Coordinates of C-alpha atoms and ligand atoms in Angstrom, one line a residue:
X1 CA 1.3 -1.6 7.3
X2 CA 0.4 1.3 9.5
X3 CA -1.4 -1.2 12.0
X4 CA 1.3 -1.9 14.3
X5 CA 3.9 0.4 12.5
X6 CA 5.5 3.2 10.4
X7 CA 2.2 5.6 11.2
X8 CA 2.3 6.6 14.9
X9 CA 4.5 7.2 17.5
X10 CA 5.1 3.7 17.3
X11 CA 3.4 3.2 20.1
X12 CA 0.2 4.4 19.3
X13 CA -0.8 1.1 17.7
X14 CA -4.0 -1.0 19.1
X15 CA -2.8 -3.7 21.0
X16 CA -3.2 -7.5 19.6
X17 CA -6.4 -8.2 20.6
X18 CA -7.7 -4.5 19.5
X19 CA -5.8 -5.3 15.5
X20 CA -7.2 -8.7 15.3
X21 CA -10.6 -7.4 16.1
X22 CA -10.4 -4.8 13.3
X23 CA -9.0 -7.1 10.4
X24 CA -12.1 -9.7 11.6
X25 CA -14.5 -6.6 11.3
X26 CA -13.3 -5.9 8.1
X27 CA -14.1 -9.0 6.6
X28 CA -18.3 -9.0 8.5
X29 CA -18.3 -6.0 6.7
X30 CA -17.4 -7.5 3.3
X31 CA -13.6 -6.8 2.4
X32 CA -12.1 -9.6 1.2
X33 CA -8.1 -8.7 0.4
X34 CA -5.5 -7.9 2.6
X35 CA -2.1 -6.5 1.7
X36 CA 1.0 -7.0 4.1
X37 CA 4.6 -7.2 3.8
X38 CA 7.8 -9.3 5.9
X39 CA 9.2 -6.1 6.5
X40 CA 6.2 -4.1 7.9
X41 CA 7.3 -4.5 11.6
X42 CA 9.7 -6.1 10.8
X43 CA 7.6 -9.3 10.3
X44 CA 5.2 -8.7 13.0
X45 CA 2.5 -7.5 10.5
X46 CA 2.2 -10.5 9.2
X47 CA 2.2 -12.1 12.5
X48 CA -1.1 -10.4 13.3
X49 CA -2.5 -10.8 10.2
X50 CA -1.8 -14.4 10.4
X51 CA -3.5 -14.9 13.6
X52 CA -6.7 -12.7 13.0
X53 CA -7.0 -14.2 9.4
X54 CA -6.6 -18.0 10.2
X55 CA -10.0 -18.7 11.1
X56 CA -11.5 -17.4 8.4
X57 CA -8.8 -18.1 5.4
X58 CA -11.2 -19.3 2.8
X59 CA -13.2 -15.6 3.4
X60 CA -10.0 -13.8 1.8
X61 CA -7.0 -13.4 0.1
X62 CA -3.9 -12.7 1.5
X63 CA -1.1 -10.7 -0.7
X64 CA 2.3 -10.1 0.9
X65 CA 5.5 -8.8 -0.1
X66 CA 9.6 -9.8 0.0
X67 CA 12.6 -8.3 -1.5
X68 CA 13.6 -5.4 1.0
X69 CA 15.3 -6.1 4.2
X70 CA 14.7 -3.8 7.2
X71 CA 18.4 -2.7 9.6
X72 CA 18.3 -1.1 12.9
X73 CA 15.9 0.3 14.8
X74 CA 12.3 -0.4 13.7
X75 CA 11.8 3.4 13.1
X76 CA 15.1 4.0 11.8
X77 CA 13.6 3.0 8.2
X78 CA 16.9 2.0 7.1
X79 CA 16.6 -0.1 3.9
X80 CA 18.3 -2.5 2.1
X81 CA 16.5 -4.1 -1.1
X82 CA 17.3 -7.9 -2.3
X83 CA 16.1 -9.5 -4.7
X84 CA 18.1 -12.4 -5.0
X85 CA 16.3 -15.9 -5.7
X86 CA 17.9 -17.1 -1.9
X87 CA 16.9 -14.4 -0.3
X88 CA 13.3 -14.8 -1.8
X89 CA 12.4 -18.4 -1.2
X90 CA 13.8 -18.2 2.1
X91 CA 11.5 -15.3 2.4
X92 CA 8.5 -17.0 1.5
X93 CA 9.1 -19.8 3.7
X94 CA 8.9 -17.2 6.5
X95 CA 6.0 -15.3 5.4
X96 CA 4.0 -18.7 5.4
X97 CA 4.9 -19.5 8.6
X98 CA 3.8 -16.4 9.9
X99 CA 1.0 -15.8 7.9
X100 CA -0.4 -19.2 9.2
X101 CA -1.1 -21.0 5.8
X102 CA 0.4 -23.3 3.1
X103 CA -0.6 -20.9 0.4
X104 CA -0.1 -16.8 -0.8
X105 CA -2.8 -15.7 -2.8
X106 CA -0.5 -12.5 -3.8
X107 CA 3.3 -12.6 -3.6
X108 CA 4.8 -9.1 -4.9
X109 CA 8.3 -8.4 -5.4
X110 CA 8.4 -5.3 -3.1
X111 CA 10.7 -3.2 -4.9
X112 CA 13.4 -4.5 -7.9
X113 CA 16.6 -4.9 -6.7
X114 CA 19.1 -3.0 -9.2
X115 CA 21.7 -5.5 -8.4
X116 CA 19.5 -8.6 -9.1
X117 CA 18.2 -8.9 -13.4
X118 CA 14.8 -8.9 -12.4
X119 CA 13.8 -12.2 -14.3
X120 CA 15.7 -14.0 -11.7
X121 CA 14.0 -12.4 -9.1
X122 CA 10.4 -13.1 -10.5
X123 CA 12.2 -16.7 -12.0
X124 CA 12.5 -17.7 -8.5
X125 CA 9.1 -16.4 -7.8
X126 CA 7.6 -18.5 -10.6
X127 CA 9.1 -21.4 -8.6
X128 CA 7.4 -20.6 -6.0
X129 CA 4.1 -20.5 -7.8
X130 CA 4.8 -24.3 -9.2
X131 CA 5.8 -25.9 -5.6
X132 CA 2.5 -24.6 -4.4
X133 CA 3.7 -21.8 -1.9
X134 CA 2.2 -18.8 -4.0
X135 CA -1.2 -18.6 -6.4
X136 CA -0.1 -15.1 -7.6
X137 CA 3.0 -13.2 -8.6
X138 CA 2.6 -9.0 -8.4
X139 CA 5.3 -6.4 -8.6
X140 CA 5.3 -3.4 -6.5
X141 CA 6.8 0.2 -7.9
X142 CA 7.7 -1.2 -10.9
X143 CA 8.0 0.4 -14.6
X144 CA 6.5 -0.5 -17.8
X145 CA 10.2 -2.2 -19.2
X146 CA 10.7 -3.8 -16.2
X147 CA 7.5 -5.1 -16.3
X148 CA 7.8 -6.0 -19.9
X149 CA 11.1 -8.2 -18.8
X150 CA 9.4 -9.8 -15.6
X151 CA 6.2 -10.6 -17.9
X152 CA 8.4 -12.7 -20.5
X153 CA 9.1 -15.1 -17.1
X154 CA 5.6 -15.4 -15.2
X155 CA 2.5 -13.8 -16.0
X156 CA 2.3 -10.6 -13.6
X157 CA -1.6 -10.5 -11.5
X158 CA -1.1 -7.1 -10.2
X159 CA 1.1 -4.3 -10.0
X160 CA 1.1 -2.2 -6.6
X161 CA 2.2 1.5 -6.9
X162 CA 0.9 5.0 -5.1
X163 CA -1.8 6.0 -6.5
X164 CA -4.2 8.5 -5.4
X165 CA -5.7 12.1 -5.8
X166 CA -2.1 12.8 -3.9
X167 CA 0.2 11.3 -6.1
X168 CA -0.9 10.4 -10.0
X169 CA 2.4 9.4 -11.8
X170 CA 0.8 6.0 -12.6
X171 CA -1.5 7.0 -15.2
X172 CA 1.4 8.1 -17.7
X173 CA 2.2 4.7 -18.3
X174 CA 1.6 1.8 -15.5
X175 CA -1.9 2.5 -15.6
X176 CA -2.4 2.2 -19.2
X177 CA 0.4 -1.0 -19.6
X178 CA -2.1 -2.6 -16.5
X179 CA -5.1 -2.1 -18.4
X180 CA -4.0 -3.4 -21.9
X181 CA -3.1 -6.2 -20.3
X182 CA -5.3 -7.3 -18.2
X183 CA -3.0 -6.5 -14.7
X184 CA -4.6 -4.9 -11.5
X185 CA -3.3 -2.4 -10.3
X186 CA -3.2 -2.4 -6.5
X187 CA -3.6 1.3 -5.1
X188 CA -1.0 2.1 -2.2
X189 CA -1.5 4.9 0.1
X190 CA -4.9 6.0 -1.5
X191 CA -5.4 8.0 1.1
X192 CA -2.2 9.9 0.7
X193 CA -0.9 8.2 3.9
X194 CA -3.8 10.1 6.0
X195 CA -3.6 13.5 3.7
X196 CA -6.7 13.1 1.9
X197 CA -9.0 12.7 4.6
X198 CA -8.4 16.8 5.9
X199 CA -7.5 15.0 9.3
X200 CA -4.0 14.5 9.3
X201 CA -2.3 17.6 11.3
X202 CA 1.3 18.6 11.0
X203 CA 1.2 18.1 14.7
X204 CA 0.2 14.4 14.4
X205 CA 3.7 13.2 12.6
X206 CA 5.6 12.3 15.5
X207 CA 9.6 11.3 15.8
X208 CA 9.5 7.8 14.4
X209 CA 6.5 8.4 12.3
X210 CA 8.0 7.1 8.7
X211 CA 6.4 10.1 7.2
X212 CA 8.3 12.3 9.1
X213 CA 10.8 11.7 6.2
X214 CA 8.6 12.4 3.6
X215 CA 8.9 15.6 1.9
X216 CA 5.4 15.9 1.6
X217 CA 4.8 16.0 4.8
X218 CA 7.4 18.3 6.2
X219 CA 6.6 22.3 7.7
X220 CA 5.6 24.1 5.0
X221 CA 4.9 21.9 2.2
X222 CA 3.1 20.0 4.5
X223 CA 0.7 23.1 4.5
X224 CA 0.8 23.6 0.9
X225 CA -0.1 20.2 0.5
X226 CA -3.0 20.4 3.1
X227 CA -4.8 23.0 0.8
X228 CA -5.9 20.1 -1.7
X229 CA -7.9 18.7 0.8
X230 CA -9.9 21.9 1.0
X231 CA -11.0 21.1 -2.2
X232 CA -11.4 18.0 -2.1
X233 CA -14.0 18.1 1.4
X234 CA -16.1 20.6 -1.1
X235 CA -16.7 17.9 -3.1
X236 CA -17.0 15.7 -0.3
X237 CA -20.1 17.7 1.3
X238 CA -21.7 17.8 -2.2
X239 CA -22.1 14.5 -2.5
X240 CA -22.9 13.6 1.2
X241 CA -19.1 12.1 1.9
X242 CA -16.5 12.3 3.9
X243 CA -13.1 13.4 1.6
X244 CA -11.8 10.0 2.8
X245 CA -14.4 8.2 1.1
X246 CA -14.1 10.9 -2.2
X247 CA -10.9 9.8 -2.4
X248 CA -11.7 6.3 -2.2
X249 CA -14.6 6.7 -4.3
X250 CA -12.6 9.0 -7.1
X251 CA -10.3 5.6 -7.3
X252 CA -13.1 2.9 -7.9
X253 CA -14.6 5.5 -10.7
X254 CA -11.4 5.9 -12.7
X255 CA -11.3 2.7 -13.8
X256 CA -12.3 -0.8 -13.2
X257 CA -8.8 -2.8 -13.0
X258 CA -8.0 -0.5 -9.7
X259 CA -8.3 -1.9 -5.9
X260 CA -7.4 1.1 -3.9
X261 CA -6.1 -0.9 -0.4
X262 CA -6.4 1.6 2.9
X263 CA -5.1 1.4 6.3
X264 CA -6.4 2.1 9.1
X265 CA -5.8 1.1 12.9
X266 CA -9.8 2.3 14.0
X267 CA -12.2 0.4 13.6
X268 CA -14.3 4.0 13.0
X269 CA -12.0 4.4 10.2
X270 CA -12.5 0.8 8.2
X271 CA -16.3 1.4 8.1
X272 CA -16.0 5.4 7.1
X273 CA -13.4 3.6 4.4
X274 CA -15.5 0.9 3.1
X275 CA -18.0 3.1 2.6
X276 CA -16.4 4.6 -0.1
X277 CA -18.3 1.6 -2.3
X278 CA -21.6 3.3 -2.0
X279 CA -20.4 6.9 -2.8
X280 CA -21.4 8.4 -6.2
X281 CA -20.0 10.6 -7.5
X282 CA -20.9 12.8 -11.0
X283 CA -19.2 13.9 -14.2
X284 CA -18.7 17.3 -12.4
X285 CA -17.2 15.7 -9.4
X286 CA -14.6 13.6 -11.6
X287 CA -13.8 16.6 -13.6
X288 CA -12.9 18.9 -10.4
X289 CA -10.9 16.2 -8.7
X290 CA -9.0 15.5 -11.8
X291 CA -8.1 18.9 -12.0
X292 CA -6.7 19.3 -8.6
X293 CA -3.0 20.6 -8.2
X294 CA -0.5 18.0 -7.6
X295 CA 1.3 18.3 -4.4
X296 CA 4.7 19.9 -3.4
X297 CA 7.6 17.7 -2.9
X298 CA 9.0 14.6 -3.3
X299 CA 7.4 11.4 -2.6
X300 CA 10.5 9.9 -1.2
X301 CA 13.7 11.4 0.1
X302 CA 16.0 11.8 -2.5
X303 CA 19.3 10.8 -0.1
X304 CA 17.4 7.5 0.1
X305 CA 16.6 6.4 -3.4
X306 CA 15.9 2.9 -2.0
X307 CA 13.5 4.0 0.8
X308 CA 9.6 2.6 0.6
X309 CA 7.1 1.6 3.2
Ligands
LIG1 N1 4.1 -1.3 -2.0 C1 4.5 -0.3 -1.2 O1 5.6 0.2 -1.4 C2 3.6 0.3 -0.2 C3 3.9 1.5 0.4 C4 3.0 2.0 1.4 C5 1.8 1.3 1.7 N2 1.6 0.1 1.1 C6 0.4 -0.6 1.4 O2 -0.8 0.2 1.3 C7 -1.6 0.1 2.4 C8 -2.2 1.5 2.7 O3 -1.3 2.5 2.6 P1 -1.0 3.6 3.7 O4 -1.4 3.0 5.1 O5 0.4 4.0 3.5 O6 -1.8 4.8 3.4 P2 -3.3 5.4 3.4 O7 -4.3 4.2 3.5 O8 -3.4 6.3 2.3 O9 -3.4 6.2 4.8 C9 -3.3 5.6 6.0 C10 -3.3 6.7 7.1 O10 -4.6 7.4 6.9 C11 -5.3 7.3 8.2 N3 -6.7 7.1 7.9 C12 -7.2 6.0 7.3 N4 -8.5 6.1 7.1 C13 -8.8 7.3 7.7 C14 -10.1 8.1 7.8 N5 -11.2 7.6 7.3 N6 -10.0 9.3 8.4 C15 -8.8 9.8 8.9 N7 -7.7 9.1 8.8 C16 -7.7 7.9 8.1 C17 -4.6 6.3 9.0 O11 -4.7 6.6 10.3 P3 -4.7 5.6 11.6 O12 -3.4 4.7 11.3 O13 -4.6 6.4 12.8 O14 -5.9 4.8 11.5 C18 -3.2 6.3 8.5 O15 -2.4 7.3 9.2 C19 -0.6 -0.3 3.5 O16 -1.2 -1.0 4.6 C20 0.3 -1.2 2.8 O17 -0.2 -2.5 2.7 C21 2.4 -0.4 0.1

């Protein structure tokens, strides 16, 4: 997502050549899943990700997402969610074409539309999985009844939500409905949108930067927020880590059904990431990460109740 937008100035992005070149080096250096969405961009995500993944399709698996439609200005982040079976097959038409294949490994439902029952949404979805378009069906933000419901139409693959040492409301119930039954869960943000790694300055979020509307990242609270870190780059220098890669790492310990997905648009970044594999971490560790405050603030803005990204 942040690649070419929502993160940044919205100019800051690499240019074509420079995003390609960092999705291809992700895969020499073994990941194998990659997570977009038609309305990161608007669509031009997946344009990118289409061109740098083409030559090398068999190599991954590509998950997108559909069901929110994107007004205005690209950095206006002005929402609108729908979830109706149209609007999701033409959807997927479009996200094939861009994505340069006849198949999605992963196609989520990116948030539930309240306006649509959600078995018609994940009915149309199924649909899509018989004609051939889609391997996979995967919710995004969804919660255990809804899932119950969508479950009774399609089996659900994997259910993306935030999840990370910055945000933890998952493992009330999500978590445990994923495990008992067999779902992945697909990590968002799992680097707190940049928090976790003790980089991220007040200073970076820029007019236009989608966190910028983000509680959590606004003056003060921003600040607050910025003292978990501390904590967490102690642990970090313990175990010979950077706290991106704790973070990461405090992820792939928890449990086993988790795939934390990060984003980066530097290439110095990706390999710092995917190093987060080889990072142990002990009991200790786990036990002082676990029992580090919870942040300040709202995930999303409250005016917005439909807002993502
Ligand atoms: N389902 C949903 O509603 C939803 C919502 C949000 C995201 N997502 C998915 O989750 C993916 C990842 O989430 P995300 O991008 O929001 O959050 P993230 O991975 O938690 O954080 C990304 C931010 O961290 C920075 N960063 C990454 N690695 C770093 C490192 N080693 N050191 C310092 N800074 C680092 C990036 O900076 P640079 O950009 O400068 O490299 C970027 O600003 C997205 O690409 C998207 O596919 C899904």
């Amino acid at each position: 997502m942040g690649l070419n937008w929502a993160y940044g100035s919205g100019v800051s992005a690499p240019d074509e050549k420079g995003a390609i070149d960092l999705i291809r080096r992700a895969i020499d250096i073994g990941v194998t899943f990659f997570d977009t969405a038609d309305m990161y961009g608007p669509f031009t995500n997946e344009e990118i990700v289409g061109k740098a993944l083409a030559p090398r399709r068999n190599d991954v698996r590509i998950a997108t997402k559909c069901g929110i439609v994107v007004h205005g200005e690209r950095t206006s982040y002005d929402f609108q969610r729908d979830g109706t079976p149209q609007h999701i097959r033409e959807a997927c038409d479009g996200s094939l074409k861009r994505l340069q294949t006849d198949v999605i490994d992963l196609y989520q439902l990116h948030r539930v539309d309240p306006n649509v029952p959600v078995e018609e949404s994940v009915g149309a979805m199924a649909e899509l999985v018989r004609e051939g378009k889609v391997r996979a069906i995967g919710l995004s933000e969804a919660d255990v009844p809804t899932l119950e419901r969508a479950a009774r139409v399609h089996p659900i693959t994997a259910v993306q939500s935030e999840y990370s040492l910055f945000e933890r409301n998952v493992e009330a119930a999500i978590l445990p409905w994923c495990e008992a039954h067999g779902v992945t869960l697909i990590a968002y943000s799992p680097l707190g949108r940049g928090m976790l790694t003790g980089r991220l300055k007040r200073t970076d979020i820029a007019d236009g930067d989608f966190r910028a509307t983000l509680p959590r990242y606004q003056g003060e609270t921003f600040d607050q927020n910025r003292r978990i870190v501390e904590r967490i780059e102690a642990v970090a220098q313990r175990a010979g880590a950077t706290a991106a890669q704790v973070a990461l790492a405090w992820l792939l310990h928890k449990t086993g059904s988790t795939i934390p997905i990060p984003g980066t648009k530097r290439i110095e970044y990706l390999e710092e990431n995917a190093g987060a594999a080889d990072v142990h971490l002990t009991q200790a560790d786990i036990a002082e990460l676990d029992g580090l405050p919870r942040p300040v603030g709202d995930r999303y803005p409250e005016a917005k109740p439909t807002s993502t990204a």
